[in-house]
Short mmCIF file of C-alpha atoms in Angstrom, two decimals:
data_model
loop_
_atom_site.label_atom_id
_atom_site.label_comp_id
_atom_site.label_asym_id
_atom_site.label_seq_id
_atom_site.Cartn_x
_atom_site.Cartn_y
_atom_site.Cartn_z
CA UNK A 18 9.43 -89.79 44.64
CA UNK A 19 7.74 -92.01 47.29
CA UNK A 20 9.33 -95.11 45.76
CA UNK A 21 12.73 -93.47 45.91
CA UNK A 22 12.15 -92.39 49.53
CA UNK A 23 11.02 -95.89 50.58
CA UNK A 24 14.00 -97.36 48.78
CA UNK A 25 16.39 -95.16 50.76
CA UNK A 26 14.63 -96.02 54.02
CA UNK A 27 15.02 -99.77 53.29
CA UNK A 28 18.71 -99.44 52.54
CA UNK A 29 19.26 -97.35 55.68
CA UNK A 30 17.56 -99.98 57.89
CA UNK A 31 19.57 -102.76 56.27
CA UNK A 32 22.78 -100.86 56.93
CA UNK A 33 21.86 -100.41 60.59
CA UNK A 34 21.23 -104.15 60.90
CA UNK A 35 24.61 -104.98 59.39
CA UNK A 36 26.37 -102.57 61.74
CA UNK A 37 24.55 -104.09 64.70
CA UNK A 38 25.46 -107.62 63.65
CA UNK A 39 29.11 -106.71 63.19
CA UNK A 40 29.16 -104.94 66.54
CA UNK A 41 27.69 -107.99 68.27
CA UNK A 42 29.95 -110.60 66.72
CA UNK A 43 32.35 -112.17 69.20
CA UNK A 44 35.19 -114.63 69.21
CA UNK A 45 35.30 -117.82 71.26
CA UNK A 46 36.60 -115.92 74.28
CA UNK A 47 33.60 -113.63 74.30
CA UNK A 48 35.54 -110.58 73.10
CA UNK A 49 34.22 -108.46 70.28
CA UNK A 50 36.27 -108.50 67.11
CA UNK A 51 37.16 -104.86 67.51
CA UNK A 52 38.22 -105.47 71.11
CA UNK A 53 40.20 -108.59 70.20
CA UNK A 54 42.41 -106.92 67.63
CA UNK A 55 45.17 -104.83 69.16
CA UNK A 56 47.04 -103.22 66.31
CA UNK A 57 49.56 -101.67 68.70
CA UNK A 58 50.78 -105.00 70.10
CA UNK A 59 54.42 -105.87 69.37
CA UNK A 60 54.69 -109.47 68.28
CA UNK A 61 57.18 -111.88 66.71
CA UNK A 62 57.10 -115.40 65.32
CA UNK A 63 59.90 -117.94 65.78
CA UNK A 64 60.41 -121.38 64.24
CA UNK A 65 61.77 -124.23 66.38
CA UNK A 66 62.29 -127.80 65.10
CA UNK A 67 61.00 -129.70 68.13
CA UNK A 68 57.37 -129.88 69.21
CA UNK A 69 56.56 -130.79 72.82
CA UNK A 70 53.97 -133.53 73.27
CA UNK A 71 52.59 -131.60 76.22
CA UNK A 72 53.37 -128.90 78.76
CA UNK A 73 54.41 -131.01 81.73
CA UNK A 74 57.76 -129.48 82.79
CA UNK A 75 58.92 -132.66 84.51
CA UNK A 76 58.56 -134.83 81.41
CA UNK A 77 60.74 -135.23 78.36
CA UNK A 78 59.39 -131.92 77.04
CA UNK A 79 61.07 -129.74 79.66
CA UNK A 80 63.65 -128.34 77.23
CA UNK A 81 60.99 -127.03 74.84
CA UNK A 82 59.10 -125.42 77.71
CA UNK A 83 62.28 -123.72 78.94
CA UNK A 84 63.04 -122.43 75.43
CA UNK A 85 59.62 -120.74 75.25
CA UNK A 86 60.57 -118.18 77.90
CA UNK A 87 57.70 -119.20 80.19
CA UNK A 88 59.57 -121.19 82.82
CA UNK A 89 62.50 -120.78 85.19
CA UNK A 90 64.73 -122.89 87.42
CA UNK A 91 66.47 -122.05 90.68
CA UNK A 92 69.80 -121.62 88.87
CA UNK A 93 70.61 -120.07 85.49
CA UNK A 94 73.77 -120.72 83.50
CA UNK A 95 75.70 -117.67 82.36
CA UNK A 96 77.25 -117.41 78.90
CA UNK A 97 80.51 -118.81 80.28
CA UNK A 98 78.50 -121.77 81.68
CA UNK A 99 79.01 -120.78 85.30
CA UNK A 100 75.90 -121.11 87.50
CA UNK A 101 74.21 -117.89 88.60
CA UNK A 102 71.10 -116.86 90.53
CA UNK A 103 67.61 -117.06 89.09
CA UNK A 104 64.67 -118.05 91.29
CA UNK A 105 67.29 -118.68 93.97
CA UNK A 106 69.03 -115.38 94.63
CA UNK A 107 71.76 -116.98 96.76
CA UNK A 108 72.82 -120.25 98.35
CA UNK A 109 75.40 -121.61 100.73
CA UNK A 110 76.75 -125.04 101.57
CA UNK A 111 76.17 -125.88 105.22
CA UNK A 112 78.12 -129.15 105.14
CA UNK A 113 79.10 -131.85 102.61
CA UNK A 114 75.49 -132.83 101.91
CA UNK A 115 73.39 -129.85 103.02
CA UNK A 116 72.59 -126.64 101.13
CA UNK A 117 70.52 -123.59 102.09
CA UNK A 118 68.82 -121.62 99.31
CA UNK A 119 67.52 -118.06 99.67
CA UNK A 120 64.69 -117.46 97.16
CA UNK A 121 63.87 -114.30 95.25
CA UNK A 122 61.12 -112.24 96.84
CA UNK A 123 57.94 -110.95 95.22
CA UNK A 124 57.83 -113.74 92.63
CA UNK A 125 54.42 -114.98 91.53
CA UNK A 126 53.29 -117.84 89.34
CA UNK A 127 51.28 -117.01 86.23
CA UNK A 128 48.06 -117.70 88.13
CA UNK A 129 48.94 -115.02 90.69
CA UNK A 130 49.97 -117.35 93.51
CA UNK A 131 53.11 -116.38 95.39
CA UNK A 132 56.26 -118.43 94.98
CA UNK A 133 57.60 -119.52 98.35
CA UNK A 134 59.83 -122.25 99.74
CA UNK A 135 56.93 -124.69 100.08
CA UNK A 136 55.96 -124.25 96.41
CA UNK A 137 59.56 -124.79 95.30
CA UNK A 138 59.85 -127.90 97.47
CA UNK A 139 56.63 -129.35 96.05
CA UNK A 140 57.80 -128.69 92.49
CA UNK A 141 61.23 -130.27 93.02
CA UNK A 142 59.66 -133.28 94.75
CA UNK A 143 57.35 -133.80 91.78
CA UNK A 144 60.31 -133.50 89.38
CA UNK A 145 62.14 -136.20 91.31
CA UNK A 146 59.09 -138.47 91.50
CA UNK A 147 58.28 -138.10 87.80
CA UNK A 148 61.73 -138.46 86.27
CA UNK A 149 64.39 -140.97 87.27
CA UNK A 150 67.05 -138.95 85.45
CA UNK A 151 66.28 -135.87 87.53
CA UNK A 152 66.32 -137.97 90.67
CA UNK A 153 69.74 -139.35 89.76
CA UNK A 154 71.12 -135.89 89.04
CA UNK A 155 69.93 -134.16 92.20
CA UNK A 156 70.36 -137.05 94.65
CA UNK A 157 68.06 -135.35 97.15
CA UNK A 158 67.40 -137.18 100.42
CA UNK A 159 65.22 -134.55 102.10
CA UNK A 160 63.97 -130.96 101.78
CA UNK A 161 62.85 -128.61 104.54
CA UNK A 162 61.06 -125.26 104.49
CA UNK A 163 63.16 -123.08 106.82
CA UNK A 164 61.16 -119.90 106.27
CA UNK A 165 58.93 -118.39 103.63
CA UNK A 166 61.88 -117.76 101.32
CA UNK A 167 64.44 -120.28 102.58
CA UNK A 168 64.69 -123.91 101.50
CA UNK A 169 67.13 -126.48 102.85
CA UNK A 170 68.15 -129.38 100.62
CA UNK A 171 69.99 -132.43 101.89
CA UNK A 172 71.51 -134.89 99.41
CA UNK A 173 72.00 -138.63 99.84
CA UNK A 174 75.74 -138.20 99.26
CA UNK A 175 78.21 -135.53 98.26
CA UNK A 176 76.84 -134.10 95.01
CA UNK A 177 79.43 -131.67 93.69
CA UNK A 178 77.27 -130.79 90.68
CA UNK A 179 74.06 -130.00 92.57
CA UNK A 180 74.11 -126.26 91.88
CA UNK A 181 74.77 -126.56 88.13
CA UNK A 182 72.32 -129.46 87.86
CA UNK A 183 69.58 -127.22 89.27
CA UNK A 184 69.80 -125.34 85.97
CA UNK A 185 68.57 -128.48 84.19
CA UNK A 186 65.16 -127.86 82.57
CA UNK A 187 63.91 -131.01 84.29
CA UNK A 188 63.93 -128.96 87.53
CA UNK A 189 61.62 -126.20 86.24
CA UNK A 190 59.61 -124.65 89.08
CA UNK A 191 55.84 -124.83 88.57
CA UNK A 192 52.77 -124.41 90.75
CA UNK A 193 52.08 -128.14 91.10
CA UNK A 194 48.35 -127.64 91.66
CA UNK A 195 48.04 -125.86 88.29
CA UNK A 196 49.07 -129.06 86.51
CA UNK A 197 45.83 -130.71 87.63
CA UNK A 198 43.65 -127.90 86.27
CA UNK A 199 42.22 -129.08 82.95
CA UNK A 200 40.81 -125.67 81.96
CA UNK A 201 44.05 -123.68 82.25
CA UNK A 202 47.69 -124.01 81.32
CA UNK A 203 50.51 -124.76 83.80
CA UNK A 204 51.49 -121.76 85.94
CA UNK A 205 55.22 -121.07 85.67
CA UNK A 206 57.18 -117.97 86.75
CA UNK A 207 58.78 -116.81 83.48
CA UNK A 208 58.64 -113.45 81.73
CA UNK A 209 56.11 -114.95 79.30
CA UNK A 210 52.95 -116.88 80.16
CA UNK A 211 51.30 -119.50 77.97
CA UNK A 212 48.41 -118.15 75.93
CA UNK A 213 47.68 -121.05 73.58
CA UNK A 214 49.18 -124.44 72.79
CA UNK A 215 48.40 -126.32 69.59
CA UNK A 216 49.93 -129.79 69.54
CA UNK A 217 52.54 -130.25 66.78
CA UNK A 218 51.79 -126.76 65.47
CA UNK A 219 52.52 -123.85 67.77
CA UNK A 220 52.88 -122.39 71.22
CA UNK A 221 51.77 -118.79 71.72
CA UNK A 222 53.12 -116.94 74.75
CA UNK A 223 52.24 -113.48 76.06
CA UNK A 224 53.93 -110.99 78.34
CA UNK A 225 53.34 -111.77 82.01
CA UNK A 226 52.52 -108.38 83.54
CA UNK A 227 53.25 -109.60 87.06
CA UNK A 228 56.77 -110.78 86.24
CA UNK A 229 59.30 -110.22 89.04
CA UNK A 230 62.22 -109.34 86.76
CA UNK A 231 62.79 -107.41 83.53
CA UNK A 232 59.58 -107.14 81.50
CA UNK A 233 59.52 -108.45 77.95
CA UNK A 234 59.90 -105.99 75.10
CA UNK A 235 57.35 -107.93 73.04
CA UNK A 236 53.70 -108.39 73.94
CA UNK A 237 53.39 -111.79 72.31
CA UNK A 238 55.53 -114.43 70.63
CA UNK A 239 54.30 -117.29 68.48
CA UNK A 240 56.59 -120.30 68.35
CA UNK A 241 55.90 -122.51 65.34
CA UNK A 242 57.10 -126.10 65.41
CA UNK A 243 58.59 -126.91 62.01
CA UNK A 244 60.66 -130.11 62.07
CA UNK A 245 61.85 -129.95 58.46
CA UNK A 246 64.86 -127.70 57.92
CA UNK A 247 63.93 -126.66 54.37
CA UNK A 248 60.42 -125.74 55.50
CA UNK A 249 61.88 -123.61 58.33
CA UNK A 250 64.07 -121.82 55.79
CA UNK A 251 61.12 -121.18 53.47
CA UNK A 252 59.04 -119.85 56.36
CA UNK A 253 61.84 -117.41 57.17
CA UNK A 254 62.28 -116.29 53.56
CA UNK A 255 58.55 -115.79 53.07
CA UNK A 256 58.22 -113.70 56.20
CA UNK A 257 56.00 -116.25 57.89
CA UNK A 258 58.50 -116.33 60.77
CA UNK A 259 60.96 -113.71 62.01
CA UNK A 260 63.62 -116.09 63.30
CA UNK A 261 64.52 -119.77 63.04
CA UNK A 262 66.82 -122.06 65.01
CA UNK A 263 68.97 -124.93 63.74
CA UNK A 264 69.48 -123.61 60.24
CA UNK A 265 71.29 -126.00 57.92
CA UNK A 266 74.79 -124.83 57.03
CA UNK A 267 73.85 -125.37 53.38
CA UNK A 268 71.45 -122.43 53.71
CA UNK A 269 73.86 -119.91 55.21
CA UNK A 270 75.09 -118.67 51.84
CA UNK A 271 71.52 -118.21 50.58
CA UNK A 272 70.55 -116.12 53.60
CA UNK A 273 73.70 -114.01 53.55
CA UNK A 274 73.29 -113.01 49.89
CA UNK A 275 70.59 -110.44 50.65
CA UNK A 276 70.33 -107.80 53.35
CA UNK A 277 67.17 -109.08 55.04
CA UNK A 278 68.66 -111.61 57.47
CA UNK A 279 71.35 -111.96 60.09
CA UNK A 280 72.97 -115.38 60.43
CA UNK A 281 74.02 -116.03 64.03
CA UNK A 282 76.60 -118.68 64.92
CA UNK A 283 78.29 -119.82 68.12
CA UNK A 284 80.47 -122.68 69.29
CA UNK A 285 78.10 -125.14 70.87
CA UNK A 286 78.28 -127.81 73.53
CA UNK A 287 76.54 -130.22 71.17
CA UNK A 288 78.01 -133.37 69.68
CA UNK A 289 76.74 -135.12 66.55
CA UNK A 290 77.42 -138.84 66.85
CA UNK A 291 76.68 -142.33 65.59
CA UNK A 292 75.10 -144.69 68.11
CA UNK A 293 75.67 -148.43 67.87
CA UNK A 294 73.02 -150.85 69.06
CA UNK A 295 75.18 -153.12 71.18
CA UNK A 296 72.43 -155.77 71.16
CA UNK A 297 72.35 -155.86 67.35
CA UNK A 298 73.86 -159.04 65.87
CA UNK A 299 75.96 -156.82 63.61
CA UNK A 300 77.43 -154.63 66.33
CA UNK A 301 77.71 -156.88 69.36
CA UNK A 302 81.38 -157.39 68.59
CA UNK A 303 83.83 -154.62 69.41
CA UNK A 304 85.90 -155.28 66.28
CA UNK A 305 83.02 -154.34 63.96
CA UNK A 306 82.29 -151.15 65.90
CA UNK A 307 85.97 -150.26 65.67
CA UNK A 308 85.95 -150.89 61.92
CA UNK A 309 82.99 -148.61 61.27
CA UNK A 310 84.38 -145.95 63.60
CA UNK A 311 87.66 -145.95 61.67
CA UNK A 312 85.84 -145.49 58.36
CA UNK A 313 83.92 -142.34 59.37
CA UNK A 314 85.52 -139.42 57.46
CA UNK A 315 85.21 -136.77 60.19
CA UNK A 316 87.24 -133.98 58.59
CA UNK A 317 85.52 -134.53 55.26
CA UNK A 318 82.18 -134.15 57.02
CA UNK A 319 83.34 -130.93 58.71
CA UNK A 320 84.52 -129.50 55.38
CA UNK A 321 81.77 -130.67 53.04
CA UNK A 322 78.66 -131.18 55.16
CA UNK A 323 79.25 -128.55 57.85
CA UNK A 324 80.97 -126.08 55.47
CA UNK A 325 83.62 -125.56 58.12
CA UNK A 326 81.04 -124.67 60.81
CA UNK A 327 82.24 -127.28 63.27
CA UNK A 328 85.17 -129.30 64.55
CA UNK A 329 86.08 -132.99 64.23
CA UNK A 330 85.00 -134.84 67.37
CA UNK A 331 87.23 -137.13 69.41
CA UNK A 332 84.95 -137.66 72.42
CA UNK A 333 81.53 -136.74 73.79
CA UNK A 334 82.52 -133.27 75.01
CA UNK A 335 83.58 -130.27 72.97
CA UNK A 336 87.06 -128.85 73.72
CA UNK A 337 85.22 -125.65 74.74
CA UNK A 338 85.04 -127.23 78.21
CA UNK A 339 88.17 -128.41 80.14
CA UNK A 340 86.92 -132.00 80.47
CA UNK A 341 86.68 -132.13 76.66
CA UNK A 342 90.45 -132.18 76.29
CA UNK A 343 90.84 -135.86 75.37
CA UNK A 344 93.02 -137.58 72.79
CA UNK A 345 91.71 -140.29 70.49
CA UNK A 346 94.05 -143.21 69.93
CA UNK A 347 94.48 -144.40 66.38
CA UNK A 348 93.33 -147.94 65.62
CA UNK A 349 96.37 -150.11 64.89
CA UNK A 350 94.54 -152.89 62.99
CA UNK A 351 93.28 -152.52 59.44
CA UNK A 352 89.60 -152.73 58.51
CA UNK A 353 90.21 -156.19 57.06
CA UNK A 354 91.86 -157.44 60.23
CA UNK A 355 89.06 -156.07 62.41
CA UNK A 356 86.27 -157.59 60.31
CA UNK A 357 88.04 -160.94 60.07
CA UNK A 358 88.35 -161.02 63.87
CA UNK A 359 84.57 -161.40 64.00
CA UNK A 360 84.43 -164.02 61.24
CA UNK A 361 83.52 -161.78 58.28
CA UNK A 362 84.94 -162.59 54.83
CA UNK A 363 84.70 -160.76 51.52
CA UNK A 364 82.50 -162.55 48.96
CA UNK A 365 82.86 -162.48 45.17
CA UNK A 366 80.99 -159.16 45.06
CA UNK A 367 83.54 -157.63 47.45
CA UNK A 368 80.91 -157.45 50.19
CA UNK A 369 81.50 -158.62 53.73
CA UNK A 370 79.71 -161.88 54.45
CA UNK A 371 79.37 -164.13 57.49
CA UNK A 372 77.62 -167.51 57.74
CA UNK A 373 76.08 -166.91 54.31
CA UNK A 374 74.64 -163.50 55.26
CA UNK A 375 75.86 -160.26 53.69
CA UNK A 376 76.56 -157.32 56.03
CA UNK A 377 73.45 -155.11 55.80
CA UNK A 378 72.54 -152.62 58.51
CA UNK A 379 69.63 -150.27 59.28
CA UNK A 380 70.82 -146.71 59.88
CA UNK A 381 68.32 -144.33 61.54
CA UNK A 382 68.27 -140.57 61.12
CA UNK A 383 65.70 -137.81 61.63
CA UNK A 384 64.59 -134.56 59.91
CA UNK A 385 64.85 -132.01 62.72
CA UNK A 386 68.60 -131.66 62.14
CA UNK A 387 68.93 -132.03 58.37
CA UNK A 388 72.73 -132.13 58.39
CA UNK A 389 72.58 -135.49 60.19
CA UNK A 390 70.91 -137.17 57.23
CA UNK A 391 73.61 -135.80 54.92
CA UNK A 392 76.26 -137.13 57.31
CA UNK A 393 74.55 -140.51 57.29
CA UNK A 394 74.70 -140.53 53.49
CA UNK A 395 78.43 -139.75 53.52
CA UNK A 396 79.05 -142.55 56.05
CA UNK A 397 76.81 -144.89 54.04
CA UNK A 398 78.92 -144.25 50.94
CA UNK A 399 82.22 -144.86 52.76
CA UNK A 400 80.97 -148.11 54.25
CA UNK A 401 79.68 -149.34 50.90
CA UNK A 402 83.12 -148.72 49.39
CA UNK A 403 84.49 -151.12 52.01
CA UNK A 404 81.82 -153.79 51.42
CA UNK A 405 79.23 -152.87 54.06
CA UNK A 406 75.68 -152.16 52.94
CA UNK A 407 73.73 -149.64 55.03
CA UNK A 408 70.08 -148.69 54.54
CA UNK A 409 69.16 -145.23 55.82
CA UNK A 410 65.70 -144.82 57.34
CA UNK A 411 64.46 -141.44 58.50
CA UNK A 412 62.14 -141.43 61.52
CA UNK A 413 60.07 -138.58 62.94
CA UNK A 414 60.92 -139.18 66.59
CA UNK A 415 64.41 -140.60 67.04
CA UNK A 416 64.07 -141.28 70.78
CA UNK A 417 60.89 -143.31 70.30
CA UNK A 418 62.43 -145.22 67.40
CA UNK A 419 65.55 -146.12 69.39
CA UNK A 420 63.37 -147.64 72.10
CA UNK A 421 60.58 -149.22 70.07
CA UNK A 422 62.00 -150.13 66.65
CA UNK A 423 64.72 -152.42 65.30
CA UNK A 424 67.93 -150.64 64.35
CA UNK A 425 71.65 -151.26 64.05
CA UNK A 426 73.14 -147.78 64.11
CA UNK A 427 71.68 -144.29 64.32
CA UNK A 428 72.63 -140.66 63.98
CA UNK A 429 72.10 -138.74 67.19
CA UNK A 430 72.78 -135.25 68.50
CA UNK A 431 73.14 -134.28 72.13
CA UNK A 432 73.95 -131.17 74.12
CA UNK A 433 76.48 -133.10 76.16
CA UNK A 434 77.57 -130.44 78.70
CA UNK A 435 74.33 -128.54 79.11
CA UNK A 436 74.88 -127.84 82.83
CA UNK A 437 78.50 -126.84 82.34
CA UNK A 438 79.69 -130.12 83.85
CA UNK A 439 80.28 -133.69 82.59
CA UNK A 440 77.97 -135.37 85.11
CA UNK A 441 74.66 -135.25 83.26
CA UNK A 442 75.72 -136.80 79.97
CA UNK A 443 77.90 -139.47 81.57
CA UNK A 444 75.12 -140.33 84.01
CA UNK A 445 72.28 -140.72 81.52
CA UNK A 446 74.15 -142.18 78.55
CA UNK A 447 76.59 -144.56 80.19
CA UNK A 448 75.20 -145.68 83.54
CA UNK A 449 74.02 -149.28 83.10
CA UNK A 450 70.61 -148.64 84.69
CA UNK A 451 69.83 -145.36 82.92
CA UNK A 452 66.65 -145.28 80.83
CA UNK A 453 68.45 -142.98 78.38
CA UNK A 454 71.20 -145.55 77.77
CA UNK A 455 69.50 -146.48 74.52
CA UNK A 456 72.30 -148.48 72.91
CA UNK A 457 72.64 -150.80 75.95
CA UNK A 458 76.21 -149.96 76.97
CA UNK A 459 77.10 -151.53 80.33
CA UNK A 460 80.28 -151.39 82.40
CA UNK A 461 80.55 -151.86 86.15
CA UNK A 462 83.86 -150.01 86.12
CA UNK A 463 82.33 -146.99 84.37
CA UNK A 464 79.35 -147.07 86.76
CA UNK A 465 81.74 -146.96 89.70
CA UNK A 466 83.81 -144.14 88.21
CA UNK A 467 80.71 -142.02 87.54
CA UNK A 468 79.56 -142.55 91.11
CA UNK A 469 82.96 -141.38 92.32
CA UNK A 470 82.83 -138.34 90.03
CA UNK A 471 79.67 -137.10 91.76
CA UNK A 472 81.55 -136.81 95.04
CA UNK A 473 84.63 -134.89 93.91
CA UNK A 474 84.37 -131.19 94.71
CA UNK A 475 87.86 -130.25 93.52
CA UNK A 476 87.51 -128.99 89.93
CA UNK A 477 90.90 -130.17 88.71
CA UNK A 478 90.40 -133.65 90.14
CA UNK A 479 86.88 -133.96 88.71
CA UNK A 480 88.16 -132.87 85.28
CA UNK A 481 90.91 -135.47 85.44
CA UNK A 482 88.49 -138.23 86.41
CA UNK A 483 85.97 -137.18 83.73
CA UNK A 484 88.69 -137.59 81.10
CA UNK A 485 89.60 -141.01 82.50
CA UNK A 486 85.94 -142.08 82.30
CA UNK A 487 85.81 -141.07 78.65
CA UNK A 488 88.98 -143.05 77.94
CA UNK A 489 87.47 -146.11 79.62
CA UNK A 490 84.22 -145.75 77.65
CA UNK A 491 86.11 -145.35 74.39
CA UNK A 492 87.65 -148.79 74.83
CA UNK A 493 84.18 -150.23 74.09
CA UNK A 494 83.31 -147.78 71.25
CA UNK A 495 79.57 -147.50 72.09
CA UNK A 496 79.42 -144.35 69.95
CA UNK A 497 81.36 -142.73 67.18
CA UNK A 498 81.67 -139.01 67.89
CA UNK A 499 81.62 -137.24 64.54
CA UNK A 500 81.56 -133.46 64.87
CA UNK A 501 81.09 -130.62 67.33
CA UNK A 502 78.76 -128.41 65.27
CA UNK A 503 78.46 -124.66 65.52
CA UNK A 504 75.01 -123.40 66.46
CA UNK A 505 73.41 -121.64 63.46
CA UNK A 506 70.33 -119.44 63.74
CA UNK A 507 68.88 -116.88 61.34
CA UNK A 508 66.68 -113.86 62.05
CA UNK A 509 65.03 -111.07 60.14
CA UNK A 510 67.05 -107.90 60.76
CA UNK A 511 63.97 -106.35 62.34
CA UNK A 512 64.39 -108.76 65.25
CA UNK A 513 66.86 -107.75 67.95
CA UNK A 514 68.15 -109.55 71.04
CA UNK A 515 67.90 -113.09 69.68
CA UNK A 516 71.26 -114.78 70.34
CA UNK A 517 73.02 -117.98 69.39
CA UNK A 518 74.62 -119.26 72.59
CA UNK A 519 76.51 -122.46 73.50
CA UNK A 520 73.71 -123.32 75.90
CA UNK A 521 70.37 -124.01 74.18
CA UNK A 522 67.84 -123.23 76.91
CA UNK A 523 67.15 -119.54 76.70
CA UNK A 524 65.99 -118.97 73.11
CA UNK A 525 62.93 -116.79 73.75
CA UNK A 526 63.73 -114.17 76.36
CA UNK A 527 62.76 -110.73 77.61
CA UNK A 528 65.42 -108.95 75.53
CA UNK A 529 64.02 -109.94 72.14
CA UNK A 530 62.51 -106.94 70.42
CA UNK A 531 61.13 -106.08 67.02
CA UNK A 532 61.90 -102.82 65.23
CA UNK A 533 59.58 -101.54 62.52
#
């Protein structure tokens, strides 16, 4: 009996020790495990293809930060692409080059600091200093704090697109001092605040309780960065994520077969295109660019690759916008005549050859938009039929590859009217001195026309000039515009409020909710 009693005492003591150890265990934030787990929290997980390299809002990662729901700009674009109030609740034009902005009241950054005119001015100044593209878009000469919630902006010249350009993610408002704090994340003003960032893996955001506007319906959202389209689809099907952007059109039928998912589509402002390296020995000559452009089977790509979810492209801008109403002139010369203009001749193998060298080009593509690789394969096949050999090479980061690697032509995709106006795309892709002019197009006439466009405030006249600029650019064929794709997202039916919109900034927002 004593042995049995001692045995029970030993087991009882051991149990107490285990309970004590469990009760004392903590996570890296010093919270107990029981405290750390909130079973009542409403959460969701989304899959995006692009991973930011950091959280600096005035770098090339500004779009990804905006899409996370953590950051805001002075202006927000409505669904019809008209500019509306956001951090700026109103504005007025004082004269041709001066604007007065009235800021929202009772707005705080995620670190609790109040947003005022001085903070906005400091953030915009940093955006201008850090990014030449932002500087070119805003054309700000000076800023002045008029009062706590009033900011005056003076431009170097008439900038008709200033208001819409202030919706550009490159103008995100941030507490500048928070960017220098190595132990915390940047302090933005959005409905969500950053909780955790894991490079190339995920960004976790949580509800910001001090938000000035409508509170989020979810407590936390995890955004997973999954560049491969098939992997995004598998994550959705397995339940690892609740929603995914940029779904391949090939996967629509698979998702629509069951009753678990909603497939969301919308006409987009995006253009899929082929870029020509105008410094490449193969594509320096206009005749060769014209030949390749004429061989691209646009309607076949819309029908077979896009499954009808898109429209054949004739210029950089979708016909959704008025300045996208351009006509493409048909090439009068045959492929043979064009190639022979540049000294190419067919050899005995029916391949084009010049100075003893067979036509062989490097064609870049990338995995984040899987349909582009399929398009490249279709174009590759058409060119081979005509005696041009093209080698497709997929790269992880297309922008880096275009700058740092050797290439002849490349698939590219761009939201060309993301501020609801033609200025941004024309400015960064076709101005001779733009760092984003990656295929080295240069035209003094186009430069001059773009400069003039910035100063036209009359909408009809600016639309007319924007079309003329496109016609002038098309004479040089720096790009082949292939298709205006529809935006395709997919979500678990438990997820509400996630929309596919023409504009691609506002993916994660306060209206997203999860039903159980």
